[in-house]
C-alpha angles and dihedrals in degrees: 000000000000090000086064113026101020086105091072096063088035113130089238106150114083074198098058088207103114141344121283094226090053095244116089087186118123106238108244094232080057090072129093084214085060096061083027093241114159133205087261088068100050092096091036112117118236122181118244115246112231090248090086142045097208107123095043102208101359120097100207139013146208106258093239095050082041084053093045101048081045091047094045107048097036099031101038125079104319130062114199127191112199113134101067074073117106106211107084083203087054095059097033080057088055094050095050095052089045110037104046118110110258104357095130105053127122138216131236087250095050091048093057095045086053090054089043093058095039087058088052099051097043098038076056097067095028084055088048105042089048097048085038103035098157083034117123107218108140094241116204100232116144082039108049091140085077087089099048087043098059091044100056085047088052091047095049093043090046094052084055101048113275114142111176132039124203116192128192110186136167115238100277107102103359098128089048095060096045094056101044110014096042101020099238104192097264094217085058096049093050091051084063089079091052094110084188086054107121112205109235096215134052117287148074089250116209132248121285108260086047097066140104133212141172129218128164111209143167111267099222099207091048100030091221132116124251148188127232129177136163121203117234104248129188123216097280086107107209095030099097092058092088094036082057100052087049090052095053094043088056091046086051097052093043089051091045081237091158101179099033088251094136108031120047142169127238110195111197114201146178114241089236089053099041092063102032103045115093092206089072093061086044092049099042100057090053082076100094111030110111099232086047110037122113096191095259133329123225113233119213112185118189096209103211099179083227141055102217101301093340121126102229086229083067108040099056132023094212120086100243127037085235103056095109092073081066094079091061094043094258120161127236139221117185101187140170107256084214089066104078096181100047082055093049086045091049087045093054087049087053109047088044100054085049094058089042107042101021087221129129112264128188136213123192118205105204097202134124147238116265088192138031125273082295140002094269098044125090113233100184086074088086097006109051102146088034089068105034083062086043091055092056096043111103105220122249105269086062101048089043091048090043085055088054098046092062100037093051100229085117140026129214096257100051073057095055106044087049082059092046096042089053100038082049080050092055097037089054091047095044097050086049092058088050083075108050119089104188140050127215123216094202085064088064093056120126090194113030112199098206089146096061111040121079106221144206114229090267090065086248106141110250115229104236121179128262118257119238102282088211117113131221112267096235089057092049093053093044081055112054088034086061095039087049103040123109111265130237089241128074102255138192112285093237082053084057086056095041089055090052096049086058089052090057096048091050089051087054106042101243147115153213149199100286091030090058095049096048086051096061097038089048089051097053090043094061096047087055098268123140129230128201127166129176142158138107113334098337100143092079087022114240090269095046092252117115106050096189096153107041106196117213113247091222113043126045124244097001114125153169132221113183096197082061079058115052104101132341086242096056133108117263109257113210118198118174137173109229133223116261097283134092099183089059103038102038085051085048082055105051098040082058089055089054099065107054127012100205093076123090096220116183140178122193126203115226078225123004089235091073088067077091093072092065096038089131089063088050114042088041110037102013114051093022108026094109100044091057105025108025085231106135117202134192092200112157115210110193104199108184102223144176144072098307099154089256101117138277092289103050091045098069129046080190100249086187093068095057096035088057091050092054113112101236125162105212081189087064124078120183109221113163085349117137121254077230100056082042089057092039086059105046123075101225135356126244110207123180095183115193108184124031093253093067084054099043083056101043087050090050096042095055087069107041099056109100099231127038124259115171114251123228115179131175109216123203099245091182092063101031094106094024116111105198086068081068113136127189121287091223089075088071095062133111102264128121092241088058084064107119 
């Protein structure tokens, strides 16, 4: 009973005000009446079933101590929610980490370390609300465990072998964790509140608590180096949640990092968000398929109590913020913020589950918001009781230096010299960032591609041409004769004609839609290149067309996929079919097409009208991400589109969309001036191809430039399967008149 409902009795609010779960009803199963115990039972001894490991060593217990060790683990401070859960191991996993005597003790050292880091995370805002005071920048206070708490995620994970660290967060706290989770050179991030401060480099930049950044630093605890990167975010708060997981599968393919065991993803979230967002749900069912797992994300929600000025009984109709991990087995640890080591204690829990099961796992920091929304809003409009017991609330340095006082673990003056050593920290800093006079944009990248561009020594990319985009005819021919043999599975009978039809082609020297397309994929293939293509339905291709992934009509799961098979030196060419969503997977995408830029990463549309679906990907990272954030992509959105018979919607991707969010100056006009220098300028490319050719050429082309532009083409849906809009295959060759 107290193993699966003791979270609803759990003391979970610093604030004391409600229940977390909205209900501050006793479960009936809570109670001794239920099971018609009396007070005359409460010394008698029972015997613990092996279902527990409640009493350690000891085989049997008193009721009342049986009630109290109960109580305490499952009704403290902590809530846990694990046997919603299917796997019997994996509860049986969760039991083990919460009910043991004395697991989650601490020692004198690791509770210094905790205040030291506590100091650290509430004298930040404090420095920054009293040098800022009019300054919008989303403070943590009333969470400052947040800092601590990652920390002691990124520790345990690193001891384990976790290298690198890649972080999406909201606004609240940003800054924060840049400064004290990620290091973040304090005098850069102060800059940051210069209004007069030019950026050196192009762009609009974006406001401070929006930005990213990466740092590779020593973990002193661990001694090892690790990576740490947090992806720039707008204020689409949950947006950044599917861009992040791309970006850790890509790092984990690159890495050859096959089970997810050295790269790994922290998503920070607001309790409001984090159960109104759709692309929650969308990202978090990514989790387990096997071309989109990351082997578990850790999830991180900063439980407000309130969505802005929303009342939570009016913002979700479950019980927790967190109830939507449930759908993929997470557990769940609903713990008080106040009680910093019952949030160390749920974070080694945690971090430790992630390394061993590879699944997604969730904490829930029940805290509250010292100020309003932001630092100029007044909360007390729509709060008003909230924030009188907030007012009287001391915040939670102080309750947790108040703890080792008395406890003597700590004196007043090793309080105090943590306070001075850290304020001398932030005055240095601030009076080094009094004489820049520029900021750098590059400073703010969460995936720095030294290694790609060729640079001036100013470190200022140098614009080099475009190679011809052709191929060598013998690597065009190896190509279609492989795309159109007989596989060495039984296939469908209209594969059979589709492979014939590719013979003939061949024969013929020409090519079509798919032809062209394999063509281009195969060649990159063969030059190192990676492929990966996903979206709705694109291993057979929406118009039956394309036929990557051929299926054999006997045996059940078994397949063949002729572009895996072109050569033993090739790239490896990934093709998957997505779940049902376009939000979460084109922002898996093109978190994918961040990391590394020597990867062809697509995402097709099943109709280039559901684009739509995921217009929050595409208006802010898309089509402005580089403006704003520096971060170049060579993201390639397929949209289907043209007048097929199949109503108003599927027969526009809406070209005039993307065509109005293009950057063009209609004060510039490019006379002698390079394609190159044109495509360096722009922030994305249109492209309504209309042969395979064109599309042969625009694929190509996306990964000789020698910088990254996002693609947008507009293919002719009407004609993709159809053979008679065959070109020649010549005009695929490498010869300067094939350039596009």
């Amino acid at each position: 009973s107290y193993q699966s409902s003791g979270h609803h009795i759990a003391k979970l609010d610093p604030l004391g005000i409600g229940a977390a779960d909205l209900d501050d009803t006793v479960p009936d199963i809570l109670t001794l009446e239920h099971y018609n115990f009396t007070k005359q039972d409460m010394d008698q001894y029972f015997q613990l079933p092996k279902y527990t490991y409640l009493g350690g060593d000891e085989k049997e217990l008193t009721l009342r101590e049986t009630v109290n060790r109960l109580e305490r683990i499952y009704c403290g401070s902590i809530g846990t929610e694990f046997m919603h859960m299917h796997d019997p191991a994996a509860r049986e996993y969760i039991r083990k980490w919460i009910e043991k005597p004395g697991i989650s003790s601490m020692t004198s050292e690791e509770k210094r370390i905790l205040l030291a880091r506590l100091v650290r995370s509430t004298r930040f805002e404090e420095y920054l609300a009293k040098k800022w005071p009019s300054e919008k920048r989303f403070g943590l206070e009333g969470c400052e465990v947040l800092i601590p708490a990652m920390k002691q995620i990124i520790d345990i994970a690193s001891a384990r072998g976790v290298e690198n660290f890649v972080i999406g967060m909201p606004h609240r706290g940003r800054l924060n964790v840049l400064a004290n989770v990620c290091r973040k050179e304090l005098y850069k991030l102060f800059n940051q509140f210069n209004p007069d401060m030019a950026p050196e480099d192009e762009g609009s930049g974006d406001v401070k608590y929006h930005l990213g950044m990466y740092h590779r630093r020593i973990n002193h605890l661990t001694n090892k180096e690790v990576e740490l990167s947090v992806v720039a975010n707008p204020s689409h708060l949950e947006a950044v949640n599917p861009v992040v997981c791309g970006k850790v599968r890509a790092t984990q393919f690159f890495d050859g990092d096959e089970h997810g065991q050295r790269t790994m993803a922290i998503l920070l979230h607001g309790d409001a968000a984090y159960s109104g967002q759709g692309v929650v749900y969308e990202t978090m069912h990514l989790s387990d398929l096997p071309n989109y797992t990351t082997g578990g994300t850790i999830h991180i929600v900063v439980n407000n109590q309130v969505g802005f000025t929303t009342d939570p009984r009016f913002s979700r109709s479950s019980p927790y913020c967190t109830d939507v991990a449930k759908v993929v087995n997470a557990p769940i640890f609903h713990v008080n913020a106040d009680d910093p080591e019952a949030v160390m204690h749920v974070c080694n829990v945690a971090a430790n589950w992630r390394t061993d099961w590879g699944k997604d796992v969730v904490i829930d920091l029940v805290c509250y918001r010292r100020n309003g929304h932001n630092e100029a809003d007044e909360p007390s409009f729509t709060q008003p009781l909230m924030y009188k017991r907030i007012r009287e609330t001391p915040n939670v340095l102080k309750i947790y230096s108040n703890q080792l006082l008395e406890e003597g673990t700590v004196n007043q003056s090793d309080i105090d010299s943590e306070l001075v050593q850290f304020d001398s920290i932030l005055n240095d800093a601030y009076k080094q960032s009094l004489t820049m006079t520029k900021m750098k944009l590059t400073d703010w990248l969460d995936s720095p591609w030294d290694f790609f561009f060729e640079c001036d020594e100013n470190k200022v990319p140098l614009l080099k041409p475009t190679p011809p985009t052709g191929a060598p005819e013998s690597v065009l021919k190896m190509i279609a004769e492989k795309f159109s043999a007989d596989p060495p599975i039984k296939v469908h009978p209209g594969i059979n004609r589709i492979l014939k039809g590719r013979k003939k082609m061949n024969e013929a020297r020409m090519a079509d839609w798919a032809l062209g397309e394999a063509l281009a994929f195969g060649s990159l293939l063969m030059e190192g290149y990676h492929v990966r293509l996903s979206g709705q339905d694109v291993e057979r291709g929406t118009f039956s067309h394309r036929h990557h992934v051929l299926h054999d009509q006997d045996v059940d799961g078994k397949t063949y996929n002729a572009l895996q098979n072109l050569s033993s030196s090739q790239q490896k060419y990934s093709v998957s079919n997505s779940s049902l969503s376009e939000f979460g997977v084109l922002g898996f995408e093109l978190g994918f097409s961040q990391h590394n830029p020597n990867a062809l990463v697509i995402w097709e549309a099943q109709f280039g009208d559901f684009f739509n679906t995921a217009q929050p990907i595409v208006d802010q990272f898309i089509s402005s991400g580089q403006d704003k954030w520096y971060r170049q992509s060579g993201l390639v959105m397929l949209l289907p589109h043209g007048m097929e018979g199949m109503g108003p919607e599927h027969s526009s991707a809406r070209l005039e969309r993307f065509l109005q969010m293009c950057n063009d100056n209609e004060d510039c006009i490019y006379e002698g001036v390079s394609s190159d220098q044109q495509l360096w300028d722009c922030n994305w490319q249109i492209l309504n191809v209309t042969t395979p050719a064109n599309m042969f050429h625009c694929l190509r082309r996306q990964m000789h430039t020698k910088f990254r532009k996002p693609l947008v083409v507009f293919t002719p849906s009407p004609f993709s399967d159809t053979p008679w809009r065959g070109v020649p295959s010549t005009r695929c060759l490498q010869e300067p008149s094939s350039r596009q």
